[in-house]
PDB file of C-alpha atoms in Angstrom:
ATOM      1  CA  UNK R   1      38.019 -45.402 -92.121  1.00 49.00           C
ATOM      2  CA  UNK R   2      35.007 -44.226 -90.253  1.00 49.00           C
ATOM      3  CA  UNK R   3      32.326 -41.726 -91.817  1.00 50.00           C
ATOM      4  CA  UNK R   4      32.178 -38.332 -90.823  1.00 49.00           C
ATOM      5  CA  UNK R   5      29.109 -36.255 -90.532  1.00 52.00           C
ATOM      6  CA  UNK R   6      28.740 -32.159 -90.897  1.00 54.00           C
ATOM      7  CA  UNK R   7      29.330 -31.886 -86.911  1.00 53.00           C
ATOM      8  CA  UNK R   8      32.815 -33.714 -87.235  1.00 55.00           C
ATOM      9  CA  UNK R   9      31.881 -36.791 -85.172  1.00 49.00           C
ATOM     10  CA  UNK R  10      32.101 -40.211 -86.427  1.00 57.00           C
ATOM     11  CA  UNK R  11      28.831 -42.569 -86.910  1.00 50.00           C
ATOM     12  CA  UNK R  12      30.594 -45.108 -84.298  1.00 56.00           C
ATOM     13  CA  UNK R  13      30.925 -42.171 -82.090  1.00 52.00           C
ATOM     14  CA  UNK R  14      28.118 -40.765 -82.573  1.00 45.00           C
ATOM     15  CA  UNK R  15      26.080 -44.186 -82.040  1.00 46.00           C
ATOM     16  CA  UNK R  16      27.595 -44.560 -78.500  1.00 42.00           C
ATOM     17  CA  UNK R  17      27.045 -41.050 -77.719  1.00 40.00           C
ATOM     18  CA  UNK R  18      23.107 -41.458 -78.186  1.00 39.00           C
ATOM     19  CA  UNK R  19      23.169 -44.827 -76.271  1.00 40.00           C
ATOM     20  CA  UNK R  20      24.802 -43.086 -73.440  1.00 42.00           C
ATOM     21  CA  UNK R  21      22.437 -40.468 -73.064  1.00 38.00           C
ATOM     22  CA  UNK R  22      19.298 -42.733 -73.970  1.00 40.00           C
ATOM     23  CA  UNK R  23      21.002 -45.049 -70.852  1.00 47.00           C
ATOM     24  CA  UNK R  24      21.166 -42.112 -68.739  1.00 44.00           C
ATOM     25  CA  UNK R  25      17.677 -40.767 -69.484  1.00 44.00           C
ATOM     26  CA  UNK R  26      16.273 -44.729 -68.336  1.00 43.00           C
ATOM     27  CA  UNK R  27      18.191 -44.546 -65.344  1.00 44.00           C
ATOM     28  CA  UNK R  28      16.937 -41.020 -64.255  1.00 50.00           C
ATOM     29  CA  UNK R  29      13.041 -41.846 -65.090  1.00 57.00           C
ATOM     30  CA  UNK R  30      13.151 -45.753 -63.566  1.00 71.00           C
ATOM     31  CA  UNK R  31      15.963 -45.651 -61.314  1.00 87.00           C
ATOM     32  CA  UNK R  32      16.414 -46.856 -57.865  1.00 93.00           C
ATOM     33  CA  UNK R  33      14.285 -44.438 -55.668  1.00 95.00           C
ATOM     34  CA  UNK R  34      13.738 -45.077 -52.013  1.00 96.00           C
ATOM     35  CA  UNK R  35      10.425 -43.136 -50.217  1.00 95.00           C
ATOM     36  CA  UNK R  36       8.973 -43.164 -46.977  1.00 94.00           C
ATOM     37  CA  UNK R  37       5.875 -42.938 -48.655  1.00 89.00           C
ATOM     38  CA  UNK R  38       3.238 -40.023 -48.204  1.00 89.00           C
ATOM     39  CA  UNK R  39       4.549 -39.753 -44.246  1.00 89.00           C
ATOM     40  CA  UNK R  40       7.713 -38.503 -43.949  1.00 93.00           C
ATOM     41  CA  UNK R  41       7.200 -36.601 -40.435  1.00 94.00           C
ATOM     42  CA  UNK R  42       5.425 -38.400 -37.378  1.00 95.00           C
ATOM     43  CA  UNK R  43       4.831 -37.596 -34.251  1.00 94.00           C
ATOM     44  CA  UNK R  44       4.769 -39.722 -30.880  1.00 95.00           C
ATOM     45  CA  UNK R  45       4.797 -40.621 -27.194  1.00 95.00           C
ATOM     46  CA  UNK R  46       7.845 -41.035 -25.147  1.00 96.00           C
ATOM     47  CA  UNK R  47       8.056 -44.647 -24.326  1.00 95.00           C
ATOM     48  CA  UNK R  48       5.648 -45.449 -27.203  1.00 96.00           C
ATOM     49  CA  UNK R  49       6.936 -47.554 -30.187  1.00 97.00           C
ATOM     50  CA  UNK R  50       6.980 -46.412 -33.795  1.00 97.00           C
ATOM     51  CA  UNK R  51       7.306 -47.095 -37.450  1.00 97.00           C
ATOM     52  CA  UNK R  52      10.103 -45.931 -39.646  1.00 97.00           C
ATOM     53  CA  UNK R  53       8.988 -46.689 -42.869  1.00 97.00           C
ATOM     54  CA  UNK R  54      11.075 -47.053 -45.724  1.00 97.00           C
ATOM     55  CA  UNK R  55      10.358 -48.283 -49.640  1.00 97.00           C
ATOM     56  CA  UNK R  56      12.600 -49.011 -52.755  1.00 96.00           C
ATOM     57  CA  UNK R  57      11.638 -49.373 -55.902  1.00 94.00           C
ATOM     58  CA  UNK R  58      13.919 -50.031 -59.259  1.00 93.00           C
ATOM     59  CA  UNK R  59      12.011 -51.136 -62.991  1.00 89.00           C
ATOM     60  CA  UNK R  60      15.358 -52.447 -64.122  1.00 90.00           C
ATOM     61  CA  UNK R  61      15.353 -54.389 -61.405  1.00 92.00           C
ATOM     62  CA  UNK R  62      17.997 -54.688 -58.278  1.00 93.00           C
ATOM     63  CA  UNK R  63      21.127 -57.129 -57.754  1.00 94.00           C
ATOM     64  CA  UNK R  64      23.011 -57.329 -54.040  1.00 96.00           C
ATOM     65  CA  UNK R  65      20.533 -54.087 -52.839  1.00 96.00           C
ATOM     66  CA  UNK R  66      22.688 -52.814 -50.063  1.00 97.00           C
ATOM     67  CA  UNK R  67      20.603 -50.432 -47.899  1.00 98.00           C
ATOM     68  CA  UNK R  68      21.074 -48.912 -44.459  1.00 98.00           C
ATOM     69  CA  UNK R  69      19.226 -46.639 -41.925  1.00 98.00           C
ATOM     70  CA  UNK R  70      21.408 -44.017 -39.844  1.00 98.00           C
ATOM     71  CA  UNK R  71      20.361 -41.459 -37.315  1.00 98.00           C
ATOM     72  CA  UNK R  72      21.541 -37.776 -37.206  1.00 97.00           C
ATOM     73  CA  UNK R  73      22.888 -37.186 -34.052  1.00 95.00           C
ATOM     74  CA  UNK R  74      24.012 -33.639 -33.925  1.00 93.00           C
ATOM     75  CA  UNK R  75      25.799 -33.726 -37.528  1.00 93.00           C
ATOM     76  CA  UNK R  76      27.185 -37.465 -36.275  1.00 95.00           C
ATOM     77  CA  UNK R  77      25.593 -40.206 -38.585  1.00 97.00           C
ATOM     78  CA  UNK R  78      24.969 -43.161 -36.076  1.00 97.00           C
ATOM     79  CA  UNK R  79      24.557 -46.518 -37.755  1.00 97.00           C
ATOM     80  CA  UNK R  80      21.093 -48.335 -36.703  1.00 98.00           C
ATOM     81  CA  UNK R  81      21.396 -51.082 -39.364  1.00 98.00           C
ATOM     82  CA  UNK R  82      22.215 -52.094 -42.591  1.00 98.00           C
ATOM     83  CA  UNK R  83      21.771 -55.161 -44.833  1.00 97.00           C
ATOM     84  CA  UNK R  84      21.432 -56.696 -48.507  1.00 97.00           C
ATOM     85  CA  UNK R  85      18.635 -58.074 -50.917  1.00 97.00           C
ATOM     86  CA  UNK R  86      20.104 -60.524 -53.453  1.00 96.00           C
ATOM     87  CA  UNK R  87      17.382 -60.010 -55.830  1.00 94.00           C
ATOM     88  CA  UNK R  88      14.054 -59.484 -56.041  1.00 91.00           C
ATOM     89  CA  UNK R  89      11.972 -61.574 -54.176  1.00 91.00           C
ATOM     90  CA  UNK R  90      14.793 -62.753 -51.808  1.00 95.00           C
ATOM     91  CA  UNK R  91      14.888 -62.048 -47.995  1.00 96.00           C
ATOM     92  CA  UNK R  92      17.625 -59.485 -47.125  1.00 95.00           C
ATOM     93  CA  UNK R  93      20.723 -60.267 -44.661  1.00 93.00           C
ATOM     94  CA  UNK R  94      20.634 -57.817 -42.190  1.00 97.00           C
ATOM     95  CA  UNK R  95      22.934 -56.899 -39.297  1.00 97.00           C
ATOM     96  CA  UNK R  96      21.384 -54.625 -36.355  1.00 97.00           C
ATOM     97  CA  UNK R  97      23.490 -52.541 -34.538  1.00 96.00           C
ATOM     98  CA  UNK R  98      21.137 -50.971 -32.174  1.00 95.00           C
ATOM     99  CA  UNK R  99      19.005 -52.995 -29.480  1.00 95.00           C
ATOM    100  CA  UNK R 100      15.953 -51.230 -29.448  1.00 97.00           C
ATOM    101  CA  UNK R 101      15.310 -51.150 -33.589  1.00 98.00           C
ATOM    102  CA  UNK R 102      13.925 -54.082 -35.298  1.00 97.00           C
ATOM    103  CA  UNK R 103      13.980 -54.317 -38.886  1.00 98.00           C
ATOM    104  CA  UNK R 104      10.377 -55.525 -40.404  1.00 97.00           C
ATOM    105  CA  UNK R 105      10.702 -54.983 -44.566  1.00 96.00           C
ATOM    106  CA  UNK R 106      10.337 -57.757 -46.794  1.00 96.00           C
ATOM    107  CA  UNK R 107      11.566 -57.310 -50.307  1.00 93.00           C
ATOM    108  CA  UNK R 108       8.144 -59.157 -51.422  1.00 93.00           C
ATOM    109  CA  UNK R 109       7.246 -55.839 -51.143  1.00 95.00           C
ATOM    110  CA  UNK R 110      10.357 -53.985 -51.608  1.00 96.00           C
ATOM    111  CA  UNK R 111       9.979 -52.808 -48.063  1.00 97.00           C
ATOM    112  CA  UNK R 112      13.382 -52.583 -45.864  1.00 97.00           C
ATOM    113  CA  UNK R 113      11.045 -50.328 -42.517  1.00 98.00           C
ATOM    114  CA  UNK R 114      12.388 -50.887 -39.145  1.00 98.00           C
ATOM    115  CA  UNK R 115      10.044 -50.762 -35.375  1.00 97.00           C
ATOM    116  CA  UNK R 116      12.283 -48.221 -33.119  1.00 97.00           C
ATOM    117  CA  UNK R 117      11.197 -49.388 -29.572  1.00 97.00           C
ATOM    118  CA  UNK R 118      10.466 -47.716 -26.533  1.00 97.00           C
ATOM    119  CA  UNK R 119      11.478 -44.597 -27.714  1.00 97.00           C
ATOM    120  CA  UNK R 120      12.734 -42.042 -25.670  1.00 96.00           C
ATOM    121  CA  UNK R 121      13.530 -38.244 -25.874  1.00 96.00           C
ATOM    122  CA  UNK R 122      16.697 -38.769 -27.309  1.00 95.00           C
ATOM    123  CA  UNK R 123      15.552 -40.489 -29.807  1.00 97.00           C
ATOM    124  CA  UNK R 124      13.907 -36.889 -31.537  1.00 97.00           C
ATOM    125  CA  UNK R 125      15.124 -36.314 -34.934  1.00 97.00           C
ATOM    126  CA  UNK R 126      16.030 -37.379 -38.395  1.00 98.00           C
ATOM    127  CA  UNK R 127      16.710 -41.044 -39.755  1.00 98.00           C
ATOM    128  CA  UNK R 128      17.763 -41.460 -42.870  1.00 98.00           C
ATOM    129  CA  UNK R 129      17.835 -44.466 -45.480  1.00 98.00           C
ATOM    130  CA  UNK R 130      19.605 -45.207 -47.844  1.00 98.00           C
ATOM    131  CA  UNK R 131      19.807 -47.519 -50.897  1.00 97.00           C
ATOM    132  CA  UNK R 132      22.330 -48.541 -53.399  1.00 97.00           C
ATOM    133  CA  UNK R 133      22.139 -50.908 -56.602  1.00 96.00           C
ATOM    134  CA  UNK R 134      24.689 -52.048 -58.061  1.00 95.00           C
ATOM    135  CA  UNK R 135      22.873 -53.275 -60.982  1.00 93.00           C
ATOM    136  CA  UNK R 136      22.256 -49.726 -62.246  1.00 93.00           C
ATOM    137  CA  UNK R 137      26.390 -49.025 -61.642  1.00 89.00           C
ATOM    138  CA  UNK R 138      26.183 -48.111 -58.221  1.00 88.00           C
ATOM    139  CA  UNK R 139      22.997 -45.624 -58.362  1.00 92.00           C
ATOM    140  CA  UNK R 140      22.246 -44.597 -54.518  1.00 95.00           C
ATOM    141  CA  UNK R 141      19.316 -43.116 -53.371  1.00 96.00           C
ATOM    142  CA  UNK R 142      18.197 -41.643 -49.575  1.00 96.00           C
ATOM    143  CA  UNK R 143      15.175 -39.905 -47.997  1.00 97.00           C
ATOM    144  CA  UNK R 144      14.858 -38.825 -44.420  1.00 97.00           C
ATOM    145  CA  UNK R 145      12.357 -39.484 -41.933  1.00 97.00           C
ATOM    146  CA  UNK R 146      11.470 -37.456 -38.944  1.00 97.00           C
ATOM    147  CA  UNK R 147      10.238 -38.524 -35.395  1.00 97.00           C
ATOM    148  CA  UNK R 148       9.368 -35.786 -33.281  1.00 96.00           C
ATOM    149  CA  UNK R 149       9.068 -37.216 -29.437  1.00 96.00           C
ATOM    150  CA  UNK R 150       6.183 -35.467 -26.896  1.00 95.00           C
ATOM    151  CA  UNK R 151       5.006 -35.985 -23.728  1.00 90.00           C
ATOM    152  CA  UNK R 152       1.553 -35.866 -24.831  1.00 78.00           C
ATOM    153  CA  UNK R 153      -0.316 -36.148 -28.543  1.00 62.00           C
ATOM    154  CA  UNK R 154      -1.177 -33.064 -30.487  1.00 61.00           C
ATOM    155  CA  UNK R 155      -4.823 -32.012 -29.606  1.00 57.00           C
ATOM    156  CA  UNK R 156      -6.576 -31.200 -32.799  1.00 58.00           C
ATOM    157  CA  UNK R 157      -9.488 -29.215 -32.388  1.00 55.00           C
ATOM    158  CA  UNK R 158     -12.231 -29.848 -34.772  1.00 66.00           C
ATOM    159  CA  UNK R 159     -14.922 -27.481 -33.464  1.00 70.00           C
ATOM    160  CA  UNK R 160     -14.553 -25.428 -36.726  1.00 72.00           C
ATOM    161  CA  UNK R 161     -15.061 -28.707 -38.631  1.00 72.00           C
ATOM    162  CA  UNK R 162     -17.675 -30.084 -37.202  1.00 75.00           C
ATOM    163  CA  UNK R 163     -19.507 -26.096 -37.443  1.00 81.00           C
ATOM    164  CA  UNK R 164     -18.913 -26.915 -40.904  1.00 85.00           C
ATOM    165  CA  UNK R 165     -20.153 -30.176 -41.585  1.00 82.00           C
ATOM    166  CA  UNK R 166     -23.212 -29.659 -39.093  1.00 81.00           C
ATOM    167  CA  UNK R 167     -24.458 -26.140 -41.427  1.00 84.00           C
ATOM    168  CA  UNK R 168     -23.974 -28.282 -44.714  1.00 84.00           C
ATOM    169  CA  UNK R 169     -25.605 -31.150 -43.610  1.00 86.00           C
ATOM    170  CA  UNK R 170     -28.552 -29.003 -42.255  1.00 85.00           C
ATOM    171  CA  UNK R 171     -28.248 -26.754 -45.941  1.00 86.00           C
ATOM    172  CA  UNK R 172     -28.328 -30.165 -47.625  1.00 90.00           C
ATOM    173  CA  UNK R 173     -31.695 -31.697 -45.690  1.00 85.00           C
ATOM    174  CA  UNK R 174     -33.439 -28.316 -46.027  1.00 85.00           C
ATOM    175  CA  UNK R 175     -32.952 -28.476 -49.995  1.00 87.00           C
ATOM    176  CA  UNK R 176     -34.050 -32.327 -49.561  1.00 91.00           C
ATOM    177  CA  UNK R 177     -37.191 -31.473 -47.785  1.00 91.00           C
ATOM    178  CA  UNK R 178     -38.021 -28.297 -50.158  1.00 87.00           C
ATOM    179  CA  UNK R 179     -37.743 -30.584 -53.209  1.00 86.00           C
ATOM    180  CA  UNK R 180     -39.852 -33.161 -51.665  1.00 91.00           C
ATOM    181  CA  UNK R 181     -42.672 -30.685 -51.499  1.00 90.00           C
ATOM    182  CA  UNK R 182     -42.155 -29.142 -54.239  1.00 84.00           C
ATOM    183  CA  UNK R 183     -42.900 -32.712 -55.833  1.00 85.00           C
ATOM    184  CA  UNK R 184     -46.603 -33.129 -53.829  1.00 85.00           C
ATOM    185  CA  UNK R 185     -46.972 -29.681 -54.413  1.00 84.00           C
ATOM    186  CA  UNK R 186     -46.527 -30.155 -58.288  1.00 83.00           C
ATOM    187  CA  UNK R 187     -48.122 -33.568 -57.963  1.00 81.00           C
ATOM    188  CA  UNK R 188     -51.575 -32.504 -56.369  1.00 79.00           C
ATOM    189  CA  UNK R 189     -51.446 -29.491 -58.791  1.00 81.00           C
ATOM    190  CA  UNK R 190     -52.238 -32.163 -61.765  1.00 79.00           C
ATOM    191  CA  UNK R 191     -54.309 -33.635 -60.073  1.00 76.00           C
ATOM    192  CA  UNK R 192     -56.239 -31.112 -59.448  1.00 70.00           C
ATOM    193  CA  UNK R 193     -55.852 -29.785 -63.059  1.00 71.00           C
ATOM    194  CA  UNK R 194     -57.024 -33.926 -64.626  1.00 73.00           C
ATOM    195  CA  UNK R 195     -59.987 -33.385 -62.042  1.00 69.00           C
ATOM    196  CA  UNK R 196     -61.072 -29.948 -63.629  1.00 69.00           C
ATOM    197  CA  UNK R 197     -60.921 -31.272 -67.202  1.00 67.00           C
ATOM    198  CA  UNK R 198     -62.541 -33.967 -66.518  1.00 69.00           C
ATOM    199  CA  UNK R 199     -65.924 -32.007 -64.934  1.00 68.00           C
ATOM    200  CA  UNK R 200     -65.144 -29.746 -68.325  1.00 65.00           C
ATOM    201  CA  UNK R 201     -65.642 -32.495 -70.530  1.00 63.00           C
ATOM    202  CA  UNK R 202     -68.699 -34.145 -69.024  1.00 66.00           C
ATOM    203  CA  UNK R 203     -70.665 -30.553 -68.500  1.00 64.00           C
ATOM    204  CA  UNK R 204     -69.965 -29.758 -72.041  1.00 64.00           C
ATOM    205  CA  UNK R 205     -71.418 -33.795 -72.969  1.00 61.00           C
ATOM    206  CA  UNK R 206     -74.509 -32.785 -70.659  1.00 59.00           C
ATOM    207  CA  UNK R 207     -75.035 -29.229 -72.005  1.00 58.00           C
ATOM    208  CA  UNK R 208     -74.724 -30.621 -75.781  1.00 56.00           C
ATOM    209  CA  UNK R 209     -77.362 -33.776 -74.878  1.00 55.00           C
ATOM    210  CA  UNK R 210     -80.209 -31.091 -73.695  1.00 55.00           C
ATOM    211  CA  UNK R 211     -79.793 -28.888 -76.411  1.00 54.00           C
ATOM    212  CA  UNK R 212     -80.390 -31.663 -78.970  1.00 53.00           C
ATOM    213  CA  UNK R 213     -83.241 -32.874 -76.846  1.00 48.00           C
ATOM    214  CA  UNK R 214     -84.793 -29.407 -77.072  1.00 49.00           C
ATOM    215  CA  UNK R 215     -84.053 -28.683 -80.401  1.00 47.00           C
ATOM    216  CA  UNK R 216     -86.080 -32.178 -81.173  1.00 44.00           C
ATOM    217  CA  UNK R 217     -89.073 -30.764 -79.199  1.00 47.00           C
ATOM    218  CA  UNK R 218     -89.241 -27.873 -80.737  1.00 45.00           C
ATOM    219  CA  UNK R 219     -88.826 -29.023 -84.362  1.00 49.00           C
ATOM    220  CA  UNK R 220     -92.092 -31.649 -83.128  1.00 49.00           C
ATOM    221  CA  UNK R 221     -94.091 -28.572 -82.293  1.00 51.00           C
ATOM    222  CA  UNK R 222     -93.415 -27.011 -85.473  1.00 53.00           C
ATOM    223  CA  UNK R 223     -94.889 -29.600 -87.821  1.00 53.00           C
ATOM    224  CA  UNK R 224     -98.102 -28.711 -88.733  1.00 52.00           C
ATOM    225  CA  UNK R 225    -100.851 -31.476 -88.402  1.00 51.00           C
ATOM    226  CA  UNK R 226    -102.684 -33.332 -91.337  1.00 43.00           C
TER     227      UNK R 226
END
């Protein structure tokens, strides 16, 4: 008969309980996560061609990855591809169902990006992908990527910026050149200060030479003769 503790459960019970949630904690902290990385919103030409970038990572480790990229259309999820890694290291098997995507990932680097080319206006909005490992029963992750389709780039002004870096970098030279005189300044000031102790010392030699010479002279007049 199993033991019971104070809360009623039994230690077999009790064991699985805490493997469970132990097994539940692991695969929340190193489970399968896909990212597009520190992007997830770019901007770009009509009839330009452009990244959608796309990363999975899994420390327990992935078995038959199946992973897919759709695009929102208006609340309708249209399929762009989809395909499976065996394991890690292994090239995926993927199927393309749209003739202007390419798919570029590598799972040597866990990558599973696609090219979308010669995009077009339509072609403005959100892409998602999406991962699932079966090794961690079934866990599924997605992030979305958004493309954003102009006529013509963003011009950033930097006027303010370049204000900025052209008064610090002036601020900075000014300090440069008032510490460099400061040093000659400091430098010529010993100098100066070596040169005056020096004429110290040797008229205090000369001035203690003649007095002894005098003092001789007189002590020579002083002696009486036989």
């Amino acid at each position: 008969m199993a033991s019971l503790d104070n809360t009623g459960w039994s230690v077999p019970g009790l064991l699985v309980a805490l493997l469970l949630v132990f097994e539940l904690g692991v695969l929340r902290i190193c489970g399968l996560e896909v990212t597009t990385g520190k992007v997830s919103r770019v901007e770009a030409m009509n009839g330009s061609t452009v990244l959608l970038p796309c990363n999975y990572s899994s420390c327990i480790g992935i078995y038959n990855l199946y992973f897919s990229w759709h695009y929102n259309d208006n609340g309708t999820m249209i399929k762009l591809c989809d395909g499976v890694v065996p394991s890690e290291g292994v090239e995926p098997k993927v199927k393309v169902e749209h003739k202007r995507v390419e798919f570029v990932g590598s799972s040597k680097s866990r990558d599973i990006s696609i090219l979308l080319w010669n995009i077009t206006f339509e072609d403005d909005g959100e892409y998602t992908c999406f991962a699932k490992n079966p090794k961690e029963k079934g866990r599924n992750h997605s992030t979305i990527f958004t493309l954003r389709v102009v006529d013509e780039m963003t011009v950033i002004d930097n006027t303010l910026t370049v204000i900025i870096v052209s008064v610090l970098a002036g601020v900075i030279g000014l300090v440069i050149i008032v510490m460099i005189i400061k040093a000659l300044v400091v430098q010529f000031l010993l100098k100066d200060d070596e040169k005056n102790k020096e004429c110290l010392v040797n008229a205090s030699g000369n001035d203690n030479t003649e007095n002894g010479l005098t003092g001789a002279k007189a002590d020579n007049k002083g002696t009486p003769k036989a």
